[in-house]
Amino acid sequence: MGRGRQKAKHTKIARELKYDTYNVNFSSLEKELGHSDDDQYVDKWADQYSDEYEDEKA
């Protein structure tokens, strides 16, 4: 592909990304990513170190 055709293709793609509006279904995206408002952060390593540092606090 020549440089002129390549540049025209990139320009076309850039215009599509800039000016086209895309409908995004955010609830579907959250489900796909596995994020839910009910989920809370759980530190799976917290119980391993809690006893080790309790002596230093006293």
Short mmCIF file of C-alpha atoms in Angstrom, two decimals:
data_model
loop_
_atom_site.label_atom_id
_atom_site.label_comp_id
_atom_site.label_asym_id
_atom_site.label_seq_id
_atom_site.Cartn_x
_atom_site.Cartn_y
_atom_site.Cartn_z
CA MET A 1 0.00 0.00 0.00
CA GLY A 2 1.43 3.37 -0.97
CA ARG A 3 1.95 6.19 1.50
CA GLY A 4 -0.96 8.23 0.11
CA ARG A 5 -3.45 5.38 0.43
CA GLN A 6 -2.12 4.49 3.88
CA LYS A 7 -2.47 8.08 5.09
CA ALA A 8 -5.99 8.30 3.68
CA LYS A 9 -6.95 5.10 5.48
CA HIS A 10 -5.56 6.38 8.79
CA THR A 11 -7.36 9.69 8.30
CA LYS A 12 -10.63 7.88 7.62
CA ILE A 13 -10.26 5.76 10.75
CA ALA A 14 -9.34 8.80 12.85
CA ARG A 15 -12.43 10.68 11.65
CA GLU A 16 -14.65 7.69 12.43
CA LEU A 17 -13.28 7.49 15.95
CA LYS A 18 -13.58 11.23 16.50
CA TYR A 19 -17.03 11.95 15.12
CA ASP A 20 -19.03 8.72 15.36
CA THR A 21 -21.02 8.16 18.50
CA TYR A 22 -21.01 4.69 19.93
CA ASN A 23 -23.66 3.38 22.27
CA VAL A 24 -21.98 1.66 25.18
CA ASN A 25 -23.93 -0.66 27.42
CA PHE A 26 -22.15 -0.05 30.73
CA SER A 27 -24.13 -2.62 32.72
CA SER A 28 -23.11 -5.30 30.23
CA LEU A 29 -19.52 -4.11 30.45
CA GLU A 30 -19.57 -4.32 34.26
CA LYS A 31 -20.87 -7.88 34.10
CA GLU A 32 -18.19 -8.83 31.60
CA LEU A 33 -15.45 -7.36 33.76
CA GLY A 34 -16.87 -9.03 36.85
CA HIS A 35 -17.49 -5.81 38.76
CA SER A 36 -20.52 -5.46 40.95
CA ASP A 37 -21.47 -2.87 43.56
CA ASP A 38 -22.11 -5.66 46.06
CA ASP A 39 -18.53 -6.87 45.87
CA GLN A 40 -16.23 -5.46 48.48
CA TYR A 41 -12.47 -5.49 48.46
CA VAL A 42 -11.13 -8.47 50.35
CA ASP A 43 -7.46 -8.61 51.18
CA LYS A 44 -6.61 -12.29 50.96
CA TRP A 45 -3.22 -11.74 52.60
CA ALA A 46 -4.41 -9.71 55.61
CA ASP A 47 -4.92 -12.69 57.92
CA GLN A 48 -1.35 -13.90 57.39
CA TYR A 49 0.27 -10.77 58.78
CA SER A 50 -2.19 -9.56 61.42
CA ASP A 51 -0.62 -11.54 64.30
CA GLU A 52 2.95 -10.70 63.35
CA TYR A 53 2.60 -6.95 63.86
CA GLU A 54 0.31 -6.89 66.91
CA ASP A 55 3.34 -7.06 69.25
CA GLU A 56 4.82 -3.87 67.76
CA LYS A 57 1.62 -1.85 68.38
CA ALA A 58 1.70 -2.40 72.16
#
